[in-house]
Coordinates of C-alpha atoms in Angstrom, one line a residue:
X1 CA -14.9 -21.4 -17.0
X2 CA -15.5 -24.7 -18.8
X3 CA -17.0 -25.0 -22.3
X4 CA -18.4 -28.5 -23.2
X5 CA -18.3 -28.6 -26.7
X6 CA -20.9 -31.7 -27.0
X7 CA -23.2 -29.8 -25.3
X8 CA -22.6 -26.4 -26.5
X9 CA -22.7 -25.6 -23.1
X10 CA -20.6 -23.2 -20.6
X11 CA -20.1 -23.7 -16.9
X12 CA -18.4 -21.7 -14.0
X13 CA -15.6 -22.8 -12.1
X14 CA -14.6 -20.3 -9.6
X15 CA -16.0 -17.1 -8.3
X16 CA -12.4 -16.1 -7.9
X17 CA -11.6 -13.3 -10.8
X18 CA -7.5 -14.7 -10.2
X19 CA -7.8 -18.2 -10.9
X20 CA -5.4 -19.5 -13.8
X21 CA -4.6 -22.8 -16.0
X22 CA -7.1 -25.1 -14.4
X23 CA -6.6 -29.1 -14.7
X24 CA -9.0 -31.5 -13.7
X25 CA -8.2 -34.8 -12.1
X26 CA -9.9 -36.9 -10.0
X27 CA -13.2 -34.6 -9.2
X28 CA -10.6 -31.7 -7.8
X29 CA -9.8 -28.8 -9.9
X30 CA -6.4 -27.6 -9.5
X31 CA -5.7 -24.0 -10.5
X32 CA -2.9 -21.1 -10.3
X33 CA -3.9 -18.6 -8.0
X34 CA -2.5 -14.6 -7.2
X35 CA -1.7 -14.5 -3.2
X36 CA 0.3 -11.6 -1.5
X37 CA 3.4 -13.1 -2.3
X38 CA 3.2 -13.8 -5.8
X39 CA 1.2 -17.0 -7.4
X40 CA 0.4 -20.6 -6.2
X41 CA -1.2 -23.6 -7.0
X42 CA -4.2 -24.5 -5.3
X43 CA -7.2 -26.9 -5.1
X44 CA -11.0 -26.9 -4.5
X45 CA -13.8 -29.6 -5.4
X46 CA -14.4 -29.4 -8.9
X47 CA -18.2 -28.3 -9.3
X48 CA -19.5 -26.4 -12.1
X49 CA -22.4 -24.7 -12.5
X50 CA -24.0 -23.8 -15.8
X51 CA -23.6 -20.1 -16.9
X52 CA -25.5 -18.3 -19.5
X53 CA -23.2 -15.4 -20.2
X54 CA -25.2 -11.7 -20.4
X55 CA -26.6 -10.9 -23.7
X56 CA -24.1 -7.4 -24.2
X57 CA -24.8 -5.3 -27.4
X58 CA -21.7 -5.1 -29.1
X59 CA -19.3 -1.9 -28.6
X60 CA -19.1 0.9 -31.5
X61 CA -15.8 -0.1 -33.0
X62 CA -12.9 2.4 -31.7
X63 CA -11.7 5.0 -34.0
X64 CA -7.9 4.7 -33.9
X65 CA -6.9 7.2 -36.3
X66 CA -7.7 10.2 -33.7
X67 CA -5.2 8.2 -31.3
X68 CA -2.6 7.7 -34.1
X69 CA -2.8 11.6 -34.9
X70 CA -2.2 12.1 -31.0
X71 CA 0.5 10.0 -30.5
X72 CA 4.7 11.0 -30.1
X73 CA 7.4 8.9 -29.2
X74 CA 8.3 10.2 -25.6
X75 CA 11.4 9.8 -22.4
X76 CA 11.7 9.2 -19.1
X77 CA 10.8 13.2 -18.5
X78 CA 7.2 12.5 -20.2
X79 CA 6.7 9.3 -17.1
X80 CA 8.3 12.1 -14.8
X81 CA 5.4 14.7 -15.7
X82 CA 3.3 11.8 -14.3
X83 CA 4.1 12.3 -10.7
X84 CA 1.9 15.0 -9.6
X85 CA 0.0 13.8 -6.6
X86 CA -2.5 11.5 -7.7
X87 CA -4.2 11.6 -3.9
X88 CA -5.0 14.9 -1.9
X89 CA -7.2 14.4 0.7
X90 CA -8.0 15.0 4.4
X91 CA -6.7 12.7 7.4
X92 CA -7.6 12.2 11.0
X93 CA -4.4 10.2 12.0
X94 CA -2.7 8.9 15.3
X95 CA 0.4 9.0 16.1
X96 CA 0.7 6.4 18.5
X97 CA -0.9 2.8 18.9
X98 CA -2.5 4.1 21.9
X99 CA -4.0 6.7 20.3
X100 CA -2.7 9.0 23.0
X101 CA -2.4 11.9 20.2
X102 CA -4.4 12.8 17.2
X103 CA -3.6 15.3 14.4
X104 CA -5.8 16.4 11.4
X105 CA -4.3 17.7 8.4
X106 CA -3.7 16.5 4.5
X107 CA -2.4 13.8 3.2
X108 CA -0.5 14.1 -0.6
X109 CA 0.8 10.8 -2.1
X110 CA 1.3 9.8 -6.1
X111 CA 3.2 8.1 -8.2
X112 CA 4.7 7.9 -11.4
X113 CA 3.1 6.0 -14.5
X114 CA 5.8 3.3 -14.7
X115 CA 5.7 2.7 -10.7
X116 CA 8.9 3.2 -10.3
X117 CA 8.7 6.5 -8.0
X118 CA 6.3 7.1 -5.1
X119 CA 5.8 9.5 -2.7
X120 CA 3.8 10.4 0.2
X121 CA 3.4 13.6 2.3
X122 CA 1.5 14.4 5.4
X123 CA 1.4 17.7 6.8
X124 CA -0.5 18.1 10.2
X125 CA -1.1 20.4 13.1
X126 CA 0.0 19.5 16.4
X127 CA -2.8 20.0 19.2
X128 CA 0.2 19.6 22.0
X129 CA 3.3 20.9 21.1
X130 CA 1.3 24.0 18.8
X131 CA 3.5 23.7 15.9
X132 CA 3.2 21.9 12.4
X133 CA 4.0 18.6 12.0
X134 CA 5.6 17.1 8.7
X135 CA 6.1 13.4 7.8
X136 CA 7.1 12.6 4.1
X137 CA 8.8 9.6 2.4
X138 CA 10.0 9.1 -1.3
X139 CA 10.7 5.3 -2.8
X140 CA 12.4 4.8 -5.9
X141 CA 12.8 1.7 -7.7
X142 CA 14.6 3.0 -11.0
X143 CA 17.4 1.3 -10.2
X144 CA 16.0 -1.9 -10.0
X145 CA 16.5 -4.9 -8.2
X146 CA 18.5 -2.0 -6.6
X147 CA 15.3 0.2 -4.6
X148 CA 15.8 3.4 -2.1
X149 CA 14.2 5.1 0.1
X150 CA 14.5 8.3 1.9
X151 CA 11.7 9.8 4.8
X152 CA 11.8 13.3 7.0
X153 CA 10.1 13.6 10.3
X154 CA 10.1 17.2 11.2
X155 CA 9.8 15.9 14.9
X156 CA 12.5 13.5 15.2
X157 CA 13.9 11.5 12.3
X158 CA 15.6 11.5 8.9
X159 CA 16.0 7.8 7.5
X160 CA 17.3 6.6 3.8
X161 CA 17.7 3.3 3.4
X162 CA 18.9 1.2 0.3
X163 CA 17.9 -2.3 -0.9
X164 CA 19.5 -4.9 -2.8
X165 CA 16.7 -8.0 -3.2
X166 CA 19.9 -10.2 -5.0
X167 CA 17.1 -13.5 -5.1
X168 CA 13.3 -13.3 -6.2
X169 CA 11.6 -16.3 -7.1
X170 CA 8.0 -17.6 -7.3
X171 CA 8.9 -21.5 -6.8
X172 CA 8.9 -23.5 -3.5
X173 CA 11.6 -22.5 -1.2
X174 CA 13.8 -19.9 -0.8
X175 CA 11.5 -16.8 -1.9
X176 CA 13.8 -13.8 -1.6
X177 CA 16.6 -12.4 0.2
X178 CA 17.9 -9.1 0.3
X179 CA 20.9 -7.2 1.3
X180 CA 19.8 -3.3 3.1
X181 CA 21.7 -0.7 4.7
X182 CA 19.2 1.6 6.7
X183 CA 20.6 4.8 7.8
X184 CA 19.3 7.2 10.8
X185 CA 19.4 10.2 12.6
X186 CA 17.2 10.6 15.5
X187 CA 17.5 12.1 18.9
X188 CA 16.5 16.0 17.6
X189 CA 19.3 15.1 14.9
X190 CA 22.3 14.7 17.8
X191 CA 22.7 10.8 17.0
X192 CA 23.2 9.0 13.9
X193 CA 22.8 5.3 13.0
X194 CA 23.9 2.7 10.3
X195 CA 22.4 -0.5 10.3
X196 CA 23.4 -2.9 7.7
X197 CA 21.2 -6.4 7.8
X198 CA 20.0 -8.9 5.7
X199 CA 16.8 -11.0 5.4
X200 CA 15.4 -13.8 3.5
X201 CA 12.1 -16.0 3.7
X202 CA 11.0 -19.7 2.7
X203 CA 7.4 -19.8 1.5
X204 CA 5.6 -23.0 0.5
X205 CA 1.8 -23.5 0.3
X206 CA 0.2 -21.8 3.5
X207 CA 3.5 -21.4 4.8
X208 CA 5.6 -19.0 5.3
X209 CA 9.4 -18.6 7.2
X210 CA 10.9 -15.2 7.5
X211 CA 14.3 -14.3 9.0
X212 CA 16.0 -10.7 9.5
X213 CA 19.1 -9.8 11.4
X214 CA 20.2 -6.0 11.5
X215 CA 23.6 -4.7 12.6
X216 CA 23.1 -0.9 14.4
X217 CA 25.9 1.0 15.1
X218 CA 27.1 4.6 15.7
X219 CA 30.3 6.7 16.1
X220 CA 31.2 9.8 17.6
X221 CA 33.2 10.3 14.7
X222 CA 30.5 11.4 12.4
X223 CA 29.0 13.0 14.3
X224 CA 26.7 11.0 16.6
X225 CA 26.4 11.7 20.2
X226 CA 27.7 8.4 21.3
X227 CA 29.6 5.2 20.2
X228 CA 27.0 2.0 20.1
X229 CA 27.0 -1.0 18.5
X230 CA 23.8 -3.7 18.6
X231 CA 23.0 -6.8 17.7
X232 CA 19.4 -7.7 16.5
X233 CA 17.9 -11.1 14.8
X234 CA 13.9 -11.9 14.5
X235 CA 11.9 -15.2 13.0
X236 CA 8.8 -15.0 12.3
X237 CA 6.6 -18.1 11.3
X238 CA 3.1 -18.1 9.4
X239 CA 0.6 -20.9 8.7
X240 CA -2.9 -20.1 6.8
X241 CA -5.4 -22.1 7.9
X242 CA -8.4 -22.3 6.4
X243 CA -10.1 -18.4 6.9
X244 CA -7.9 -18.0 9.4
X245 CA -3.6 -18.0 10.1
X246 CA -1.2 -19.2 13.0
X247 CA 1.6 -17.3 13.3
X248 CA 4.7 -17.2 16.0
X249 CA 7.4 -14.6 16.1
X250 CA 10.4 -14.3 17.8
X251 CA 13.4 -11.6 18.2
X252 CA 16.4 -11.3 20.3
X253 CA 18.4 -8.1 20.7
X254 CA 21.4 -6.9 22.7
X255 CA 21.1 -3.1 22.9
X256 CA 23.6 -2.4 26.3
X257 CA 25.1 0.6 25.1
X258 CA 22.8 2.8 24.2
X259 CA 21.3 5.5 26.8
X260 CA 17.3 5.2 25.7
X261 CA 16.6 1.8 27.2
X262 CA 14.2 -0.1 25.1
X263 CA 10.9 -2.1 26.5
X264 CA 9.7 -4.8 25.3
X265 CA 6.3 -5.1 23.4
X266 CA 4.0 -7.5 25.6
X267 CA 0.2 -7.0 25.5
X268 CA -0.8 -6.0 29.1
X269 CA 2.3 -4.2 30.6
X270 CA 3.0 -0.5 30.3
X271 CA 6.3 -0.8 29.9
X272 CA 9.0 -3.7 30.4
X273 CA 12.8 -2.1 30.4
X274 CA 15.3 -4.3 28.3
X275 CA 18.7 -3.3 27.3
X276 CA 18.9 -6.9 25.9
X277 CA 16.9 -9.9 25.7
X278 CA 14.0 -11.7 24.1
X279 CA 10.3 -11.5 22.9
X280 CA 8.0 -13.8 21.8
X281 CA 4.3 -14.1 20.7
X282 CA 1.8 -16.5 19.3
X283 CA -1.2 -15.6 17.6
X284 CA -4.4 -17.1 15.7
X285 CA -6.6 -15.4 13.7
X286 CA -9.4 -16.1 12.0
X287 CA -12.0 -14.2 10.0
X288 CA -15.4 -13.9 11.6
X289 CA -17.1 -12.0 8.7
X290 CA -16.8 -10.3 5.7
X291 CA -18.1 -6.4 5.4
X292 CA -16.7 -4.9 2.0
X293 CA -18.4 -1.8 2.1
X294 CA -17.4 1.9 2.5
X295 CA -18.2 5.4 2.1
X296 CA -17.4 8.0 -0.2
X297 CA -17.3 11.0 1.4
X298 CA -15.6 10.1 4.0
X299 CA -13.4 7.7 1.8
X300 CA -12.8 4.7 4.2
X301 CA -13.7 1.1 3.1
X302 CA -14.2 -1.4 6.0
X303 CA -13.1 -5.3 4.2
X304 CA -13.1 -8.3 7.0
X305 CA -13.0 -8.6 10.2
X306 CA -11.1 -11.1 12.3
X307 CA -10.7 -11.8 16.3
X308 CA -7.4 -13.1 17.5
X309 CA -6.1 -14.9 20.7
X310 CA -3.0 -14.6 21.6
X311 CA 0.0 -15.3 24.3
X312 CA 3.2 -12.9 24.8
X313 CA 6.4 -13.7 26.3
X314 CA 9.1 -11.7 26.9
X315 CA 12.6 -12.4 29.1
X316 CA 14.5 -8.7 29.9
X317 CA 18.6 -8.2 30.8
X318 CA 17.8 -9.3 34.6
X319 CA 16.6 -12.8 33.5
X320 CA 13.2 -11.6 34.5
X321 CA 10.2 -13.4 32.5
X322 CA 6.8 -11.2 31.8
X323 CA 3.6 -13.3 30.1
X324 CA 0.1 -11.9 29.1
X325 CA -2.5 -13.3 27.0
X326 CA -5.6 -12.1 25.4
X327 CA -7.8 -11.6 22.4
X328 CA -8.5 -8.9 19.9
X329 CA -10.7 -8.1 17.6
X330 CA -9.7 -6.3 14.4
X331 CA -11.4 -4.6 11.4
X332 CA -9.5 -4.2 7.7
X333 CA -9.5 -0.6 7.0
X334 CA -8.8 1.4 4.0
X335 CA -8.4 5.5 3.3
X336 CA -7.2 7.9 0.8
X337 CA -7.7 5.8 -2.3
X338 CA -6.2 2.3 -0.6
X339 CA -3.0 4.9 0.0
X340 CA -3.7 4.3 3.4
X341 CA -4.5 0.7 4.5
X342 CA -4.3 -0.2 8.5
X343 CA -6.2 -2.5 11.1
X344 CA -8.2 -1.0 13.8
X345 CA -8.0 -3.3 16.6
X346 CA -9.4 -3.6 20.2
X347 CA -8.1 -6.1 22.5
X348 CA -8.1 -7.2 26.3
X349 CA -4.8 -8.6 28.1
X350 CA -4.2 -10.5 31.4
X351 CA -1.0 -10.9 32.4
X352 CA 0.9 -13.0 34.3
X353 CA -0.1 -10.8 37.7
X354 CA -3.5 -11.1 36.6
X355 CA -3.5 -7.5 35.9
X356 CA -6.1 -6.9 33.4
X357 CA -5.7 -4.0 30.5
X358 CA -8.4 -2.9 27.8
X359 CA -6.7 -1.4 24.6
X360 CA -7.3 0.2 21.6
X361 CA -4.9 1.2 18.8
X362 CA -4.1 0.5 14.8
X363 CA -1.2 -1.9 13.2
X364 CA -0.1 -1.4 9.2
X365 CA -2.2 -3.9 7.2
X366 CA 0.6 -4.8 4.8
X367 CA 4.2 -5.0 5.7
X368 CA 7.1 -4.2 3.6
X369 CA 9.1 -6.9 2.0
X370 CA 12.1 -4.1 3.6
X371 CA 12.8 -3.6 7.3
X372 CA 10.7 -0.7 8.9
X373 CA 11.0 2.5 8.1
X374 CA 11.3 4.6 11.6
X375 CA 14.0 4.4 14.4
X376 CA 12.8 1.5 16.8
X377 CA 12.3 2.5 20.6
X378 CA 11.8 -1.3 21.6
X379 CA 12.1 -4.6 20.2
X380 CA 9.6 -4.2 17.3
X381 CA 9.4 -7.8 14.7
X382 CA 11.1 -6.4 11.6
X383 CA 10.4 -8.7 8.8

């Protein structure tokens, strides 16, 4: 807001509830605004419009003595009481992208006051297999700018993972980089898996330059059903433009010793087998509408929805080349609170046999600053 004092008068600047320390200079306001990676500066024509503000009775002054007479000095058990699960609701989740499998059962997540410690549980029936299903994960940043995390898949997988973010900073650049070791056992629990990486990122405005390279390895010696090593390394690149963002990604992996050959992730194959080699993608997006509504009982909220083009490229151990393109169209989805937050998507694919392929499936709506959290059956873009 802008007060003109000869005037008396008040105007409005922005409609945006995070903009900062505005400057004027040459009809453009400049202002500091919040993004998802922290805060930058930013500009927009300056033209205000005159605001009368709302003609609120005054509040009944607080009594504070009834909150002095309730107060103690507490510890870190009183921020531990805090934990009990702050969301309890019913889910109707899929387990795959395809959406091959669906369970229904009850998700429990919470946190505790300081935000230090969170935790999620889902419990679930399985319609196939006719036995319950369990997925949990607890994150703990206590030790700070030292973070952990540990998650149990009754199915499959037991993963704890430690972090070491050594550089954080808001300025130009370099914006973080962080040292992790993630550790796995997978394979009903016969093999088990260290993989020590690091990754860091450049941001600037609109931009954004991520790098990750990951280390896996086993040995028969504690344990795990074969000696592997593997060799992984991704890039990804991001551009905001206007309502929309370009982004290309790229990994390259050797994986030759392992017996569970991986595929590789193009859009309009069913499955390409790779032991080693490369994948590539290029994708715009851009923002087609807003829709910011929801409904309570059900608790979902529906915020924008985008369509996306995009072209795949992938290059397997036999030198053979695979290429698809399509587009998709994807809706911003939120459950349980905002516990939950995904993107529904439907897309078609042609690829480069002209083969054409119809799809429908979901995709995390905010990635973790960490590498994923669940053992990797192809080349997936860790980040």
């Amino acid at each position: 807001y802008e007060f003109n004092i000869p005037e008396a008068r008040i105007y409005q600047l922005m409609k945006n509830g995070f903009a900062q320390t505005g400057t004027i200079r040459e009809n453009t306001l400049y202002y500091i605004g919040l993004n998802g990676n922290g805060n930058d500066i930013y500009k927009t024509e300056y033209a205000p419009r005159e605001y009368e503000p709302a003609d609120w009775q005054p509040s009944p002054k607080p009594d504070f003595s009834l909150v002095e007479k309730q107060t103690r000095t507490g510890g870190y058990a009183d921020v531990l009481k805090t934990l009990f699960p702050a969301v309890r609701v019913p889910v109707l989740f899929a387990e795959y992208d395809e959406s091959t499998r669906w369970y229904f059962g009850a998700l429990v997540a919470g946190g505790d006051a300081t935000a230090e410690n969170y935790y999620y549980a889902f419990v679930a029936h399985d319609p196939e297999e006719e036995y319950p299903v369990v997925d949990m994960m607890v994150e703990s940043q206590f030790f700070s700018p030292i973070s952990a995390s540990f998650s149990y898949n009754s199915g499959n997988l037991i993963y704890a993972g430690i972090y070491y973010q050594f550089l954080a900073r808001l300025a130009p650049g370099i914006r973080h980089t962080t040292l992790y070791t993630d550790v796995y056992s997978f394979d009903s629990f016969r093999r088990k898996e260290i993989s020590p990486g690091i990754s860091f990122s450049f941001n600037y405005p609109f931009t954004t330059i991520a790098f990750n390279t990951w280390f896996p390895f086993e040995r028969e010696s504690w344990q795990s059903s074969i000696d592997r090593n593997a060799q992984f390394a991704s890039m990804t690149i991001s551009q905001s433009i206007k309502d929309g963002e370009l982004s290309i990604a790229s990994i390259i992996g050797s994986n030759t010793q392992d017996p569970d050959t991986m595929s590789l992730p193009l859009r309009g194959y069913d499955d390409i087998p790779a032991i080693s080699g490369l994948f590539a993608t290029a994708e715009y997006s851009h923002r087609l509408f807003s829709i910011r509504k929801g409904c309570w009982d059900v608790n979902m909220y529906l915020e924008d929805v985008f369509a996306t083009v995009f072209l795949d490229y992938g290059l397997n151990h036999d030198n053979e080349s695979f290429l698809s393109a399509g587009c998709e169209l994807k809706v911003e989805t939120k459950m349980a609170f905002g516990y939950i937050q995904f993107v529904q998507k439907v897309g078609v694919a042609v690829n480069k046999d002209e083969d054409v392929t119809i799809y429908y499936g979901f995709m995390p709506a905010i990635e973790s600053p960490y590498p994923k959290k669940e053992h990797r059956d192809h080349f997936g873009i860790r980040n």
